[in-house]
PDB file of C-alpha atoms in Angstrom:
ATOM      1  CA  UNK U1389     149.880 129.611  45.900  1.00 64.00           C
ATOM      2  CA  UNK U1390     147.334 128.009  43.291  1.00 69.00           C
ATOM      3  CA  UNK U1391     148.799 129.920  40.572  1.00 67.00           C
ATOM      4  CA  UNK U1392     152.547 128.496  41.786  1.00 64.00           C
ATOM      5  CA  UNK U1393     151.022 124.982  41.724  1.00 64.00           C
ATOM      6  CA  UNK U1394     149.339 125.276  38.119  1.00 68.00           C
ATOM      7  CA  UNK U1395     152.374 126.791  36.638  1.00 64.00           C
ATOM      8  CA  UNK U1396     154.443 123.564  38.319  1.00 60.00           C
ATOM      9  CA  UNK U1397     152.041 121.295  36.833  1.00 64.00           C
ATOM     10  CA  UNK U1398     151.730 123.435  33.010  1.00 60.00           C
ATOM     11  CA  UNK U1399     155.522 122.773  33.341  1.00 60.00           C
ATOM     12  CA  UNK U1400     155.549 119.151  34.286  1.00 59.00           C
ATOM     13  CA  UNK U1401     153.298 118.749  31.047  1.00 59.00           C
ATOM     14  CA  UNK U1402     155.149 120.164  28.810  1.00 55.00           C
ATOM     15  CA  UNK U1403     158.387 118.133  30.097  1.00 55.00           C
ATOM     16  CA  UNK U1404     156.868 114.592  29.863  1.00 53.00           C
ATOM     17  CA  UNK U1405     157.526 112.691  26.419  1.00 46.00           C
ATOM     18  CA  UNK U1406     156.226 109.425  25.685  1.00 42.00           C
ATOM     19  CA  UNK U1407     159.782 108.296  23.603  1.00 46.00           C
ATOM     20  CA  UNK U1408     163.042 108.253  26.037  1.00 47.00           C
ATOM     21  CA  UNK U1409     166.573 107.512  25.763  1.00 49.00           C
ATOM     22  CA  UNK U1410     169.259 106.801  28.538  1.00 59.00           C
ATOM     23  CA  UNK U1411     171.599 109.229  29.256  1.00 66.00           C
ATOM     24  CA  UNK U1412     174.475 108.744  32.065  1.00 66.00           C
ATOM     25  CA  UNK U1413     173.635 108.482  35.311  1.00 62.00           C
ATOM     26  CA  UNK U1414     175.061 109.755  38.391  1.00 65.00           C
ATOM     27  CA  UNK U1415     174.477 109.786  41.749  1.00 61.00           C
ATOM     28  CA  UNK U1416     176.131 113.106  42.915  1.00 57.00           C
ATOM     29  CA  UNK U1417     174.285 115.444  41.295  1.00 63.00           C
ATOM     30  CA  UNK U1418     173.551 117.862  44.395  1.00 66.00           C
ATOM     31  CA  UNK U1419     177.216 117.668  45.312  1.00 69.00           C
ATOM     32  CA  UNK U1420     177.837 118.558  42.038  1.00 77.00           C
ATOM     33  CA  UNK U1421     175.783 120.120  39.584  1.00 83.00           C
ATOM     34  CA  UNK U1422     178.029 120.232  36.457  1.00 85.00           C
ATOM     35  CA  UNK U1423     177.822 116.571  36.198  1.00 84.00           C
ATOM     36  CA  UNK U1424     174.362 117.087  34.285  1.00 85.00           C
ATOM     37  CA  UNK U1425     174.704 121.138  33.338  1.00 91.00           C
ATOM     38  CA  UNK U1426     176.958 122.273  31.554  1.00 94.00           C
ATOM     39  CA  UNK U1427     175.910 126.109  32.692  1.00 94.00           C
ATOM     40  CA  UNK U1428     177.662 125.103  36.271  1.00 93.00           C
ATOM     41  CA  UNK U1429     181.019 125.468  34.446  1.00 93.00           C
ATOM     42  CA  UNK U1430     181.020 129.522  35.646  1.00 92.00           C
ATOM     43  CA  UNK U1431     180.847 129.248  39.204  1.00 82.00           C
ATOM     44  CA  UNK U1432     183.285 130.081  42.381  1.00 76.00           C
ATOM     45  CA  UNK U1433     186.044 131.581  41.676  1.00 76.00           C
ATOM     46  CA  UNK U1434     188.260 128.949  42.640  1.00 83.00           C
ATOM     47  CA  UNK U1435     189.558 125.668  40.479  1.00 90.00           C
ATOM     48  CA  UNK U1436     187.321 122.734  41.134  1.00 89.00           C
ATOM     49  CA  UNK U1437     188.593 119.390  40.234  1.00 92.00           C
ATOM     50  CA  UNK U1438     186.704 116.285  41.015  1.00 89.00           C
ATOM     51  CA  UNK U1439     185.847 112.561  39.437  1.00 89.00           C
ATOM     52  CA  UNK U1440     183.076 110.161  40.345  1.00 86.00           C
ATOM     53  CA  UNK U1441     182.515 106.490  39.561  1.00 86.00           C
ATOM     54  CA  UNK U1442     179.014 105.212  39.583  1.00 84.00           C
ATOM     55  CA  UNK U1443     178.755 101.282  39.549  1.00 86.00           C
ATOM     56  CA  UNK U1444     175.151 100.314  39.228  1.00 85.00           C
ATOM     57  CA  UNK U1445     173.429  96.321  39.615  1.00 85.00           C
ATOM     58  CA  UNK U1446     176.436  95.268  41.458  1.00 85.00           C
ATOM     59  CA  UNK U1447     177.361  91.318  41.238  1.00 85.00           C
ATOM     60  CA  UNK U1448     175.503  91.531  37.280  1.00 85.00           C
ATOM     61  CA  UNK U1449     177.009  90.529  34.174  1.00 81.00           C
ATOM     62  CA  UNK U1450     176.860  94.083  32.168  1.00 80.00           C
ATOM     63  CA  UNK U1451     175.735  96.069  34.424  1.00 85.00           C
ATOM     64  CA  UNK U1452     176.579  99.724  33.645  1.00 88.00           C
ATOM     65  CA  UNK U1453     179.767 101.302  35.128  1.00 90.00           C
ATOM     66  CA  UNK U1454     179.666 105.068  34.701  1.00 89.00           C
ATOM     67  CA  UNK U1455     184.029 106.601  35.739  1.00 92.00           C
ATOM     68  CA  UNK U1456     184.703 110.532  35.512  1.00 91.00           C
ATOM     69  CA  UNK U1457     187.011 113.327  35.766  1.00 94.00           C
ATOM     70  CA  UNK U1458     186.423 116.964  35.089  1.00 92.00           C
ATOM     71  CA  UNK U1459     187.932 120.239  36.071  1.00 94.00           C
ATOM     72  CA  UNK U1460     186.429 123.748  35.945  1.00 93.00           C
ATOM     73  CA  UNK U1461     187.861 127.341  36.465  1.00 93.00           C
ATOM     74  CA  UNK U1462     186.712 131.128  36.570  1.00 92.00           C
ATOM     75  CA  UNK U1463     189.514 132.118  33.986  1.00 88.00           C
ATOM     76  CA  UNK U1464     187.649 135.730  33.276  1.00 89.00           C
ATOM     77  CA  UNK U1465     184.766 137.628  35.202  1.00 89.00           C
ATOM     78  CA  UNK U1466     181.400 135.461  35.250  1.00 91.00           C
ATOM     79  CA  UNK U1467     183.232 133.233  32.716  1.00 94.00           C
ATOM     80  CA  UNK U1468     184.258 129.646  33.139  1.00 95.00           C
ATOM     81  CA  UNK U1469     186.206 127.007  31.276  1.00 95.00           C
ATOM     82  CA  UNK U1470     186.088 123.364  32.044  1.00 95.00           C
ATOM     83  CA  UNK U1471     187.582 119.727  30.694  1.00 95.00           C
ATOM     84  CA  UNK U1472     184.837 116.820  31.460  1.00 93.00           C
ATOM     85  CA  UNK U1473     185.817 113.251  30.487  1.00 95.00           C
ATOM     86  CA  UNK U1474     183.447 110.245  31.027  1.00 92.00           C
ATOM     87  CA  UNK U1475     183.797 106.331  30.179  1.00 94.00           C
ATOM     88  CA  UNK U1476     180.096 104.510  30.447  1.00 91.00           C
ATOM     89  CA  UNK U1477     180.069 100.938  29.891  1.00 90.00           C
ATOM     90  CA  UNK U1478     177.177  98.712  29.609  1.00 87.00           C
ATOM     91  CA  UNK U1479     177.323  95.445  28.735  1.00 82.00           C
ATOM     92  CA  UNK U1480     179.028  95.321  25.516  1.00 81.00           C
ATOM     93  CA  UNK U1481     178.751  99.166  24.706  1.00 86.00           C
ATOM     94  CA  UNK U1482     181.573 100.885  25.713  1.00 90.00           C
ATOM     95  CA  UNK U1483     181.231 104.936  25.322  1.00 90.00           C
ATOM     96  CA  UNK U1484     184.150 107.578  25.910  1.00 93.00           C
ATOM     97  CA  UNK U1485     183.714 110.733  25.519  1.00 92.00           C
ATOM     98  CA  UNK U1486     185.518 114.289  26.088  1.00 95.00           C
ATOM     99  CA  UNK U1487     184.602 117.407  25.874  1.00 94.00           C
ATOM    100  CA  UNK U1488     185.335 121.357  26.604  1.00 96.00           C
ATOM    101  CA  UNK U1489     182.722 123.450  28.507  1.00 96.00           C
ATOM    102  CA  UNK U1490     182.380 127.090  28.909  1.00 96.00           C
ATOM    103  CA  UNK U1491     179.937 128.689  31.266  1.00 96.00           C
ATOM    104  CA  UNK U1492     178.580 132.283  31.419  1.00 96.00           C
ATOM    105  CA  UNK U1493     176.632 134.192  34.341  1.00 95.00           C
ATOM    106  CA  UNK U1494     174.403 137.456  33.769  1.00 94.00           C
ATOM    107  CA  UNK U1495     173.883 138.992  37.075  1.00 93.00           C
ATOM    108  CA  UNK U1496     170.928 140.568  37.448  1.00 92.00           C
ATOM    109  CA  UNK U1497     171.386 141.417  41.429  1.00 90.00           C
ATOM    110  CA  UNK U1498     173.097 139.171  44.480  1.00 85.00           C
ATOM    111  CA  UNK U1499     171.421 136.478  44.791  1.00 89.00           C
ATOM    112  CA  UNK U1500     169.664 136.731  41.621  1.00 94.00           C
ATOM    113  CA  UNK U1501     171.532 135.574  37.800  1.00 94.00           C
ATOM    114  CA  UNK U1502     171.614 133.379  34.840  1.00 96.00           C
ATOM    115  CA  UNK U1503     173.800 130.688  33.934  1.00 95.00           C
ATOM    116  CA  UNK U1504     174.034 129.608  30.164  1.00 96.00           C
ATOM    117  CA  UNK U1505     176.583 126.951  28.960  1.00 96.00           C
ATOM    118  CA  UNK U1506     177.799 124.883  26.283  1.00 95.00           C
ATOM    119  CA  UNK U1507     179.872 121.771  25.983  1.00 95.00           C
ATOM    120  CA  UNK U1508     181.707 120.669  22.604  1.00 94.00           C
ATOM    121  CA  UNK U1509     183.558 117.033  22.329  1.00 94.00           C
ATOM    122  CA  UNK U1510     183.952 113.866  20.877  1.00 93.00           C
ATOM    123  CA  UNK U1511     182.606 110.462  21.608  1.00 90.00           C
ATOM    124  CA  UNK U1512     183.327 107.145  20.748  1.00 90.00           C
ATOM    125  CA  UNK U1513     181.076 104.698  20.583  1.00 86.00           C
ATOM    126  CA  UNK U1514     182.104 100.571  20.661  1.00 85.00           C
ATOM    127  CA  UNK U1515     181.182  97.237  20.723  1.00 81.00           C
ATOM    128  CA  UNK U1516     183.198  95.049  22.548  1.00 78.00           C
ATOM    129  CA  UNK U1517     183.022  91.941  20.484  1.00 69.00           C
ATOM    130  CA  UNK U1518     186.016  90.342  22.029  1.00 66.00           C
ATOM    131  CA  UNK U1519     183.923  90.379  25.120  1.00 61.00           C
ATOM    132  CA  UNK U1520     180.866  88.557  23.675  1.00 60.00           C
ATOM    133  CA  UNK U1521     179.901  85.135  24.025  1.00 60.00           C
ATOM    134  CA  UNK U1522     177.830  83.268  21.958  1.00 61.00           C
ATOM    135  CA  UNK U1523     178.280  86.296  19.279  1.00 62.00           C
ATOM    136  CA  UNK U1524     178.247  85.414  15.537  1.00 63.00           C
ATOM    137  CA  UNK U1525     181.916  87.156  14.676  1.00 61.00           C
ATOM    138  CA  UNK U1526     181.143  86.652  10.582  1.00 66.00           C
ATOM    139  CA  UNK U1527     178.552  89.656  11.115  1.00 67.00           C
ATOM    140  CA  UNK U1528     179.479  92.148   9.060  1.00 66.00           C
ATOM    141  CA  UNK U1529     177.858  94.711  11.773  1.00 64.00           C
ATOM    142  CA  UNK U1530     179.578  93.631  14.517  1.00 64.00           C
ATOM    143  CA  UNK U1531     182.816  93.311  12.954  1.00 61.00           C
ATOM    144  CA  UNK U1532     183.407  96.300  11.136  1.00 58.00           C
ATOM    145  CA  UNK U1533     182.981 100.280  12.426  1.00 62.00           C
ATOM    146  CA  UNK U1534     179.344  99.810  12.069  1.00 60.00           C
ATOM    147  CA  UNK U1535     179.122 100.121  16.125  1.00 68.00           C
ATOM    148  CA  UNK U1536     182.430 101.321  16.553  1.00 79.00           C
ATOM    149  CA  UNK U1537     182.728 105.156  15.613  1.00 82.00           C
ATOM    150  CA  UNK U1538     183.475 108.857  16.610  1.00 86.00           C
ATOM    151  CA  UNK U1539     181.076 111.382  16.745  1.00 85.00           C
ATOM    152  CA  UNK U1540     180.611 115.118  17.434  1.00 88.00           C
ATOM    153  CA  UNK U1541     178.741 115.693  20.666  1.00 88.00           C
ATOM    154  CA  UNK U1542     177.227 118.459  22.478  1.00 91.00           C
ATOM    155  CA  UNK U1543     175.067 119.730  25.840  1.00 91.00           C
ATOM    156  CA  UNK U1544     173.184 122.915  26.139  1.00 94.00           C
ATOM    157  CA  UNK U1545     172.215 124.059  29.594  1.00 95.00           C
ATOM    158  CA  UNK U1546     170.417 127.275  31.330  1.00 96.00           C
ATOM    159  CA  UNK U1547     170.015 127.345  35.223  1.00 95.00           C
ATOM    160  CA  UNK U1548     168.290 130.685  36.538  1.00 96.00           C
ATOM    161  CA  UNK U1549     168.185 131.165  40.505  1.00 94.00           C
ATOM    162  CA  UNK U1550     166.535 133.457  42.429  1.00 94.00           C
ATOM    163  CA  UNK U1551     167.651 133.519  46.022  1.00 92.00           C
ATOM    164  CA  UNK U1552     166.241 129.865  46.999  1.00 91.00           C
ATOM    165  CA  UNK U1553     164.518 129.407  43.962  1.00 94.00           C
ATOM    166  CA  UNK U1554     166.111 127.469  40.969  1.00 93.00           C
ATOM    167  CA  UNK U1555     165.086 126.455  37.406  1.00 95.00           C
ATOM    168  CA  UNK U1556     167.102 124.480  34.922  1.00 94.00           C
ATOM    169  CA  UNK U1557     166.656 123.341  31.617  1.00 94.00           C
ATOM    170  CA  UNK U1558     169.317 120.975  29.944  1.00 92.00           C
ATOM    171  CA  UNK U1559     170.084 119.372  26.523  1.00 91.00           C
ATOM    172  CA  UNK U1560     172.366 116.967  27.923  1.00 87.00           C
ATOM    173  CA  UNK U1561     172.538 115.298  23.947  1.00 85.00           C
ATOM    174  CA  UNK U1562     172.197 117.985  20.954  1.00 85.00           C
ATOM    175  CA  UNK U1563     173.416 115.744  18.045  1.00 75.00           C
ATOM    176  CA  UNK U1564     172.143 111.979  18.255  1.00 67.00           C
ATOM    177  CA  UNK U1565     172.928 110.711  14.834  1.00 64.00           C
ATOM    178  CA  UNK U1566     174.136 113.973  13.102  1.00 70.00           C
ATOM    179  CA  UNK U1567     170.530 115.484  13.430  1.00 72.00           C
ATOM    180  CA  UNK U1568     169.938 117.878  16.590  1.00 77.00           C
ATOM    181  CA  UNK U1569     168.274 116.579  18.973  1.00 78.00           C
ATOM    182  CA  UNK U1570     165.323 118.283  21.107  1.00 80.00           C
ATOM    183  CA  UNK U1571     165.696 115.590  24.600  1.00 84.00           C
ATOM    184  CA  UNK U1572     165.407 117.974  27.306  1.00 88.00           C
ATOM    185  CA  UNK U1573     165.956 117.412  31.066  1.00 88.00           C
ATOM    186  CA  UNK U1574     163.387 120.304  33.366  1.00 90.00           C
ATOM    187  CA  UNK U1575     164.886 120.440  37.079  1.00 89.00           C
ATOM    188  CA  UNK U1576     162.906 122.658  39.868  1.00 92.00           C
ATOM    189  CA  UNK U1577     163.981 123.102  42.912  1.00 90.00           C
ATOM    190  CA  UNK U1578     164.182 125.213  46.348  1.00 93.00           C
ATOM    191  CA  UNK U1579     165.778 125.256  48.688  1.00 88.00           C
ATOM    192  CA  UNK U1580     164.801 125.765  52.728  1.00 89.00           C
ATOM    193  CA  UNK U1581     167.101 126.711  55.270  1.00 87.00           C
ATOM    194  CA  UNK U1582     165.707 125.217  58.369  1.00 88.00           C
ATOM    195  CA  UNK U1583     169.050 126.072  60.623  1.00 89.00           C
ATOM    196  CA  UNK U1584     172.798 127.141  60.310  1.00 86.00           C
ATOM    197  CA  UNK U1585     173.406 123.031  60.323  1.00 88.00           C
ATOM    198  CA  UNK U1586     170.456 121.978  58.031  1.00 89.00           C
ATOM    199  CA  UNK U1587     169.137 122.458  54.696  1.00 82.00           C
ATOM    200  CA  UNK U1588     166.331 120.715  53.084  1.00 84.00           C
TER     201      UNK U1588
END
């Protein structure tokens, strides 16, 4: 048990970073794993289909309004293909992006494999200047592409499981700028079956 607990805490180091960004946010991510990892795109073998809105700071001017719609599907053994589209708005930043996911699964026994999986899209980025007040509209910046502009864009994601046990390391943003970017999400978790009704 102490050696579980330093490892935890060896890995919770080397996750913390003292820059951040924001990336989306939702609020289903149990239900629905893919939201965040793209590895989830392999998993029954059965089409999924779902979409999620996430309104956040109700009743506040700008407050960030996250609306989805994805679709995933075993098309080959331990293979899956998916569609994920996503428009996050935020004041006056307006993103919308699409992208293409594949997911592969390297089973190592039952209850004990590998996801790995990769999303490729666009995304456009915008300023809504028409939506500004008090904005100065001769600003070269906010009148021209300067803020409004397509980009390539691109998550990386690994989830390993063993039985109850899962680990997951994502890149949910691997080009920020046309440079690749290193931001990593860590997620550990287990899961306890306390009854046939209950899991904690």
């Amino acid at each position: 048990m102490k050696k579980l607990k330093i490892t935890f805490a060896l890995i919770f180091i080397l996750l913390i970073k003292l820059n951040a960004q924001e990336i989306k946010n939702y609020n289903l991510y149990n239900q629905n794993p893919i939201l965040y990892n793209p590895a989830y795109t392999v998993n029954d073998d059965f089409l999924q289909a779902y979409t999620n809105t996430h309104l956040q700071w109700i009743n506040i001017n700008g407050s960030p309004k996250t609306y989805n719609f994805g679709a995933n599907l075993n098309l080959l053994p331990n293979m899956g293909f998916g569609l994920f589209v996503v428009n996050n708005r935020q004041g006056l930043l307006n993103n919308f992006s699409a992208d293409l996911k594949y997911g592969y699964r390297l089973n190592f026994q039952k209850d004990h494999f590998v996801r790995m999986g990769i999303s490729l899209g666009i995304a456009n980025n915008k300023l809504l200047v028409d939506d500004a007040v008090n904005v100065d509209v001769t600003d070269n910046n906010l009148t021209e592409s300067y803020y409004n502009k397509t980009v390539f864009c691109s998550n990386f994601g690994l989830a390993y499981q063993l039985k109850n046990f899962e680990a997951q390391v994502i890149m949910p943003q691997l080009f920020e700028n046309k440079a690749f970017n290193l931001y990593t999400i860590g997620i550990l978790a287990y899961n306890f079956n306390l009854n046939e009704s209950w899991s904690l």
